[in-house]
């Protein structure tokens, strides 16, 4: 959002005076901030797979960054599962 500011003259040196009707002036700082990047994650069709007992099963998830993409962005990730080892 834009920000307002007021500049006010005070404490003139000896012999000087401040015009009482023009002692303050207002200004506006125009907002030029770039919106920060927004990260999202989606799973493709490979995220639903039959259970397997041999070798790795690959799942594909896509992380997308929108908004300001001019700089570097990092993100941590973690995996969790609802399976109980030896049960399902």
Short mmCIF file of N, CA, C and O in Angstrom, two decimals:
data_model
loop_
_atom_site.label_atom_id
_atom_site.label_comp_id
_atom_site.label_asym_id
_atom_site.label_seq_id
_atom_site.Cartn_x
_atom_site.Cartn_y
_atom_site.Cartn_z
N UNK A 1 0.84 -1.18 0.00
CA UNK A 1 0.00 0.00 0.00
C UNK A 1 0.88 1.24 0.00
O UNK A 1 2.02 1.21 0.48
N UNK A 2 0.36 2.31 -0.53
CA UNK A 2 1.08 3.57 -0.51
C UNK A 2 1.23 4.04 0.94
O UNK A 2 0.42 3.70 1.80
N UNK A 3 2.27 4.83 1.19
CA UNK A 3 2.52 5.35 2.54
C UNK A 3 2.60 6.87 2.49
O UNK A 3 3.22 7.42 1.60
N UNK A 4 1.96 7.50 3.45
CA UNK A 4 2.00 8.96 3.52
C UNK A 4 3.07 9.42 4.49
O UNK A 4 3.48 8.70 5.39
N UNK A 5 3.56 10.65 4.27
CA UNK A 5 4.51 11.23 5.18
C UNK A 5 4.24 12.72 5.28
O UNK A 5 3.69 13.33 4.36
N UNK A 6 4.61 13.31 6.41
CA UNK A 6 4.47 14.75 6.63
C UNK A 6 5.83 15.27 7.05
O UNK A 6 6.48 14.71 7.94
N UNK A 7 6.28 16.34 6.41
CA UNK A 7 7.52 17.02 6.78
C UNK A 7 7.13 18.35 7.40
O UNK A 7 6.38 19.13 6.81
N UNK A 8 7.63 18.59 8.60
CA UNK A 8 7.28 19.81 9.34
C UNK A 8 8.54 20.57 9.70
O UNK A 8 9.50 19.98 10.21
N UNK A 9 8.54 21.87 9.42
CA UNK A 9 9.67 22.74 9.79
C UNK A 9 9.53 23.15 11.25
O UNK A 9 8.44 23.52 11.70
N UNK A 10 10.64 23.10 12.00
CA UNK A 10 10.65 23.46 13.41
C UNK A 10 11.97 24.11 13.76
O UNK A 10 12.99 23.90 13.07
N UNK A 11 11.98 24.84 14.85
CA UNK A 11 13.19 25.41 15.45
C UNK A 11 14.08 26.15 14.46
O UNK A 11 15.24 25.77 14.24
N UNK A 12 13.60 27.24 13.86
CA UNK A 12 14.45 27.99 12.94
C UNK A 12 15.60 28.67 13.71
O UNK A 12 15.51 28.89 14.92
N UNK A 13 16.65 28.95 13.02
CA UNK A 13 17.78 29.63 13.65
C UNK A 13 17.37 31.04 14.07
O UNK A 13 16.37 31.58 13.57
N UNK A 14 18.11 31.65 14.99
CA UNK A 14 17.75 32.99 15.46
C UNK A 14 17.58 33.97 14.31
O UNK A 14 18.38 34.00 13.37
N UNK A 15 16.51 34.74 14.33
CA UNK A 15 16.22 35.73 13.32
C UNK A 15 15.35 35.21 12.19
O UNK A 15 14.81 35.98 11.41
N UNK A 16 15.20 33.89 12.06
CA UNK A 16 14.36 33.31 11.00
C UNK A 16 13.01 32.95 11.59
O UNK A 16 12.88 32.68 12.79
N UNK A 17 12.01 32.94 10.77
CA UNK A 17 10.67 32.52 11.20
C UNK A 17 10.13 31.48 10.23
O UNK A 17 10.61 31.35 9.10
N UNK A 18 9.15 30.77 10.67
CA UNK A 18 8.48 29.77 9.84
C UNK A 18 7.09 30.28 9.52
O UNK A 18 6.36 30.71 10.43
N UNK A 19 6.73 30.27 8.27
CA UNK A 19 5.39 30.68 7.84
C UNK A 19 4.40 29.70 8.44
O UNK A 19 4.41 28.50 8.11
N UNK A 20 3.52 30.17 9.31
CA UNK A 20 2.61 29.27 10.02
C UNK A 20 1.61 28.57 9.11
O UNK A 20 1.08 27.52 9.46
N UNK A 21 1.35 29.10 7.92
CA UNK A 21 0.42 28.44 7.01
C UNK A 21 1.13 27.48 6.05
O UNK A 21 0.47 26.76 5.30
N UNK A 22 2.46 27.51 6.08
CA UNK A 22 3.21 26.58 5.22
C UNK A 22 4.35 25.93 5.99
O UNK A 22 5.45 25.76 5.49
N UNK A 23 4.07 25.53 7.22
CA UNK A 23 5.08 24.91 8.07
C UNK A 23 5.18 23.40 7.83
O UNK A 23 6.14 22.77 8.24
N UNK A 24 4.18 22.82 7.16
CA UNK A 24 4.16 21.38 6.92
C UNK A 24 3.78 21.10 5.47
O UNK A 24 3.06 21.88 4.85
N UNK A 25 4.27 20.01 4.97
CA UNK A 25 3.90 19.55 3.62
C UNK A 25 3.76 18.04 3.69
O UNK A 25 4.42 17.36 4.47
N UNK A 26 2.88 17.52 2.86
CA UNK A 26 2.65 16.08 2.83
C UNK A 26 3.19 15.48 1.54
O UNK A 26 3.28 16.16 0.51
N UNK A 27 3.55 14.24 1.61
CA UNK A 27 4.03 13.50 0.44
C UNK A 27 3.51 12.08 0.50
O UNK A 27 2.95 11.63 1.51
N UNK A 28 3.69 11.37 -0.58
CA UNK A 28 3.25 9.98 -0.66
C UNK A 28 4.37 9.12 -1.23
O UNK A 28 4.96 9.46 -2.25
N UNK A 29 4.66 8.05 -0.56
CA UNK A 29 5.61 7.05 -1.07
C UNK A 29 4.77 6.00 -1.78
O UNK A 29 3.99 5.28 -1.15
N UNK A 30 4.92 5.94 -3.09
CA UNK A 30 4.13 4.99 -3.88
C UNK A 30 4.67 3.58 -3.69
O UNK A 30 5.88 3.35 -3.73
N UNK A 31 3.77 2.65 -3.48
CA UNK A 31 4.15 1.27 -3.26
C UNK A 31 4.64 0.65 -4.57
O UNK A 31 3.92 0.57 -5.55
N UNK A 32 5.90 0.24 -4.57
CA UNK A 32 6.43 -0.45 -5.73
C UNK A 32 7.03 -1.80 -5.34
O UNK A 32 7.83 -2.38 -6.06
N UNK A 33 6.63 -2.28 -4.15
CA UNK A 33 7.13 -3.58 -3.70
C UNK A 33 6.57 -4.68 -4.59
O UNK A 33 5.41 -4.66 -4.99
N UNK A 34 7.40 -5.63 -4.88
CA UNK A 34 7.00 -6.79 -5.68
C UNK A 34 6.45 -7.84 -4.73
O UNK A 34 7.02 -8.10 -3.67
N UNK A 35 5.34 -8.43 -5.09
CA UNK A 35 4.76 -9.49 -4.25
C UNK A 35 5.76 -10.64 -4.14
O UNK A 35 6.43 -10.99 -5.11
N UNK A 36 5.89 -11.21 -2.95
CA UNK A 36 6.83 -12.32 -2.78
C UNK A 36 6.39 -13.55 -3.57
O UNK A 36 5.22 -13.69 -3.92
N UNK A 37 7.34 -14.44 -3.86
CA UNK A 37 6.97 -15.65 -4.58
C UNK A 37 6.00 -16.52 -3.77
O UNK A 37 6.03 -16.51 -2.55
N UNK A 38 5.16 -17.25 -4.48
CA UNK A 38 4.21 -18.18 -3.86
C UNK A 38 4.53 -19.57 -4.38
O UNK A 38 4.63 -19.78 -5.59
N UNK A 39 4.71 -20.51 -3.46
CA UNK A 39 5.04 -21.89 -3.83
C UNK A 39 3.83 -22.79 -3.64
O UNK A 39 3.07 -22.62 -2.69
N UNK A 40 3.65 -23.72 -4.57
CA UNK A 40 2.58 -24.72 -4.44
C UNK A 40 3.11 -26.05 -4.94
O UNK A 40 4.09 -26.10 -5.70
N UNK A 41 2.48 -27.12 -4.50
CA UNK A 41 2.89 -28.45 -4.92
C UNK A 41 1.66 -29.22 -5.38
O UNK A 41 0.58 -29.11 -4.79
N UNK A 42 1.83 -29.98 -6.45
CA UNK A 42 0.76 -30.84 -6.95
C UNK A 42 1.33 -32.23 -7.23
O UNK A 42 2.52 -32.39 -7.48
N UNK A 43 0.46 -33.21 -7.18
CA UNK A 43 0.85 -34.59 -7.49
C UNK A 43 0.23 -34.97 -8.82
O UNK A 43 -0.91 -34.63 -9.10
N UNK A 44 1.00 -35.67 -9.66
CA UNK A 44 0.41 -36.13 -10.92
C UNK A 44 -0.15 -37.54 -10.72
O UNK A 44 -0.20 -38.06 -9.60
N UNK A 45 -0.60 -38.15 -11.79
CA UNK A 45 -1.25 -39.46 -11.71
C UNK A 45 -0.35 -40.53 -11.10
O UNK A 45 -0.85 -41.51 -10.55
N UNK A 46 0.97 -40.35 -11.17
CA UNK A 46 1.87 -41.36 -10.61
C UNK A 46 1.83 -41.40 -9.09
O UNK A 46 2.41 -42.28 -8.47
N UNK A 47 1.15 -40.46 -8.46
CA UNK A 47 1.10 -40.43 -7.00
C UNK A 47 0.12 -41.45 -6.44
O UNK A 47 -0.03 -41.56 -5.23
N UNK A 48 -0.54 -42.22 -7.31
CA UNK A 48 -1.39 -43.33 -6.88
C UNK A 48 -0.83 -44.58 -7.54
O UNK A 48 -0.92 -44.73 -8.76
N UNK A 49 -0.22 -45.44 -6.74
CA UNK A 49 0.45 -46.62 -7.28
C UNK A 49 0.11 -47.84 -6.43
O UNK A 49 -0.13 -47.73 -5.23
N UNK A 50 0.11 -49.00 -7.08
CA UNK A 50 -0.06 -50.26 -6.35
C UNK A 50 1.15 -50.50 -5.48
O UNK A 50 2.27 -50.15 -5.84
N UNK A 51 0.89 -51.13 -4.35
CA UNK A 51 1.97 -51.47 -3.44
C UNK A 51 2.91 -52.47 -4.12
O UNK A 51 2.47 -53.37 -4.83
N UNK A 52 4.18 -52.29 -3.90
CA UNK A 52 5.16 -53.21 -4.45
C UNK A 52 6.11 -53.68 -3.38
O UNK A 52 6.29 -53.03 -2.36
N UNK A 53 6.71 -54.85 -3.60
CA UNK A 53 7.63 -55.41 -2.60
C UNK A 53 9.06 -55.46 -3.09
O UNK A 53 9.93 -55.94 -2.37
N UNK A 54 9.31 -55.01 -4.32
CA UNK A 54 10.67 -55.10 -4.85
C UNK A 54 11.03 -53.81 -5.57
O UNK A 54 10.30 -53.35 -6.44
N UNK A 55 12.11 -53.23 -5.20
CA UNK A 55 12.61 -52.04 -5.88
C UNK A 55 11.82 -50.78 -5.56
O UNK A 55 10.79 -50.83 -4.89
N UNK A 56 12.33 -49.67 -6.05
CA UNK A 56 11.67 -48.39 -5.76
C UNK A 56 10.43 -48.18 -6.61
O UNK A 56 10.30 -48.72 -7.70
N UNK A 57 9.51 -47.42 -6.09
CA UNK A 57 8.34 -46.98 -6.83
C UNK A 57 8.42 -45.46 -6.92
O UNK A 57 8.52 -44.78 -5.90
N UNK A 58 8.41 -44.92 -8.13
CA UNK A 58 8.58 -43.49 -8.33
C UNK A 58 7.23 -42.77 -8.29
O UNK A 58 6.25 -43.25 -8.86
N UNK A 59 7.22 -41.65 -7.63
CA UNK A 59 6.07 -40.76 -7.57
C UNK A 59 6.55 -39.40 -8.05
O UNK A 59 7.66 -38.99 -7.75
N UNK A 60 5.69 -38.68 -8.79
CA UNK A 60 6.07 -37.37 -9.30
C UNK A 60 5.22 -36.28 -8.66
O UNK A 60 3.99 -36.35 -8.70
N UNK A 61 5.89 -35.30 -8.08
CA UNK A 61 5.26 -34.11 -7.52
C UNK A 61 5.92 -32.91 -8.17
O UNK A 61 7.12 -32.88 -8.37
N UNK A 62 5.13 -31.89 -8.50
CA UNK A 62 5.66 -30.70 -9.16
C UNK A 62 5.49 -29.50 -8.23
O UNK A 62 4.39 -29.22 -7.75
N UNK A 63 6.60 -28.80 -7.98
CA UNK A 63 6.57 -27.57 -7.20
C UNK A 63 6.59 -26.41 -8.19
O UNK A 63 7.41 -26.37 -9.09
N UNK A 64 5.65 -25.47 -8.01
CA UNK A 64 5.53 -24.33 -8.91
C UNK A 64 5.71 -23.05 -8.11
O UNK A 64 5.21 -22.92 -6.99
N UNK A 65 6.46 -22.13 -8.70
CA UNK A 65 6.66 -20.82 -8.08
C UNK A 65 6.02 -19.76 -8.96
O UNK A 65 6.29 -19.68 -10.16
N UNK A 66 5.16 -18.94 -8.38
CA UNK A 66 4.54 -17.84 -9.11
C UNK A 66 4.86 -16.54 -8.38
O UNK A 66 5.44 -16.54 -7.30
N UNK A 67 4.46 -15.43 -8.96
CA UNK A 67 4.78 -14.14 -8.38
C UNK A 67 6.16 -13.71 -8.84
O UNK A 67 6.55 -13.94 -9.99
N UNK A 68 6.94 -13.14 -7.95
CA UNK A 68 8.29 -12.69 -8.29
C UNK A 68 9.20 -13.89 -8.48
O UNK A 68 9.45 -14.65 -7.57
N UNK A 69 9.69 -14.07 -9.69
CA UNK A 69 10.57 -15.21 -9.99
C UNK A 69 11.98 -14.74 -10.35
O UNK A 69 12.74 -15.48 -10.95
N UNK A 70 12.33 -13.51 -9.96
CA UNK A 70 13.63 -12.98 -10.35
C UNK A 70 14.78 -13.47 -9.50
O UNK A 70 15.91 -13.48 -9.94
N UNK A 71 14.54 -13.88 -8.27
CA UNK A 71 15.62 -14.31 -7.39
C UNK A 71 15.53 -15.79 -7.10
O UNK A 71 14.66 -16.50 -7.58
N UNK A 72 16.44 -16.25 -6.28
CA UNK A 72 16.48 -17.65 -5.88
C UNK A 72 15.51 -17.89 -4.74
O UNK A 72 15.38 -17.05 -3.84
N UNK A 73 14.82 -19.00 -4.78
CA UNK A 73 13.93 -19.41 -3.69
C UNK A 73 14.26 -20.84 -3.32
O UNK A 73 14.48 -21.67 -4.20
N UNK A 74 14.31 -21.12 -2.04
CA UNK A 74 14.54 -22.49 -1.58
C UNK A 74 13.37 -22.90 -0.69
O UNK A 74 12.68 -22.06 -0.11
N UNK A 75 13.16 -24.19 -0.60
CA UNK A 75 12.12 -24.73 0.26
C UNK A 75 12.56 -26.11 0.73
O UNK A 75 13.20 -26.85 0.00
N UNK A 76 12.25 -26.42 1.97
CA UNK A 76 12.51 -27.76 2.50
C UNK A 76 11.27 -28.62 2.26
O UNK A 76 10.18 -28.09 2.06
N UNK A 77 11.44 -29.92 2.27
CA UNK A 77 10.30 -30.81 2.14
C UNK A 77 10.49 -32.01 3.05
O UNK A 77 11.60 -32.33 3.46
N UNK A 78 9.38 -32.65 3.37
CA UNK A 78 9.42 -33.86 4.20
C UNK A 78 8.37 -34.81 3.65
O UNK A 78 7.40 -34.39 3.01
N UNK A 79 8.58 -36.08 3.88
CA UNK A 79 7.59 -37.08 3.48
C UNK A 79 7.05 -37.76 4.75
O UNK A 79 7.78 -37.97 5.72
N UNK A 80 5.79 -38.06 4.70
CA UNK A 80 5.15 -38.84 5.77
C UNK A 80 4.25 -39.86 5.09
O UNK A 80 3.84 -39.68 3.96
N UNK A 81 3.97 -40.91 5.79
CA UNK A 81 3.13 -41.96 5.22
C UNK A 81 2.14 -42.45 6.27
O UNK A 81 2.42 -42.39 7.47
N UNK A 82 1.02 -42.98 5.81
CA UNK A 82 0.03 -43.51 6.74
C UNK A 82 0.18 -45.02 6.94
O UNK A 82 -0.52 -45.60 7.74
N UNK A 83 1.11 -45.63 6.22
CA UNK A 83 1.30 -47.07 6.34
C UNK A 83 1.95 -47.42 7.67
O UNK A 83 2.76 -46.67 8.19
N UNK A 84 1.61 -48.58 8.19
CA UNK A 84 2.24 -49.10 9.40
C UNK A 84 3.12 -50.26 8.96
O UNK A 84 2.64 -51.22 8.34
N UNK A 85 4.41 -50.15 9.25
CA UNK A 85 5.38 -51.15 8.81
C UNK A 85 4.96 -52.56 9.25
O UNK A 85 4.65 -52.79 10.42
N UNK A 86 4.91 -53.49 8.30
CA UNK A 86 4.55 -54.86 8.59
C UNK A 86 3.05 -55.13 8.63
O UNK A 86 2.63 -56.27 8.76
N UNK A 87 2.22 -54.06 8.55
CA UNK A 87 0.78 -54.23 8.61
C UNK A 87 0.14 -53.99 7.25
O UNK A 87 -0.71 -54.75 6.80
N UNK A 88 0.49 -52.88 6.59
CA UNK A 88 -0.11 -52.60 5.28
C UNK A 88 0.95 -52.18 4.28
O UNK A 88 2.06 -52.07 4.47
#
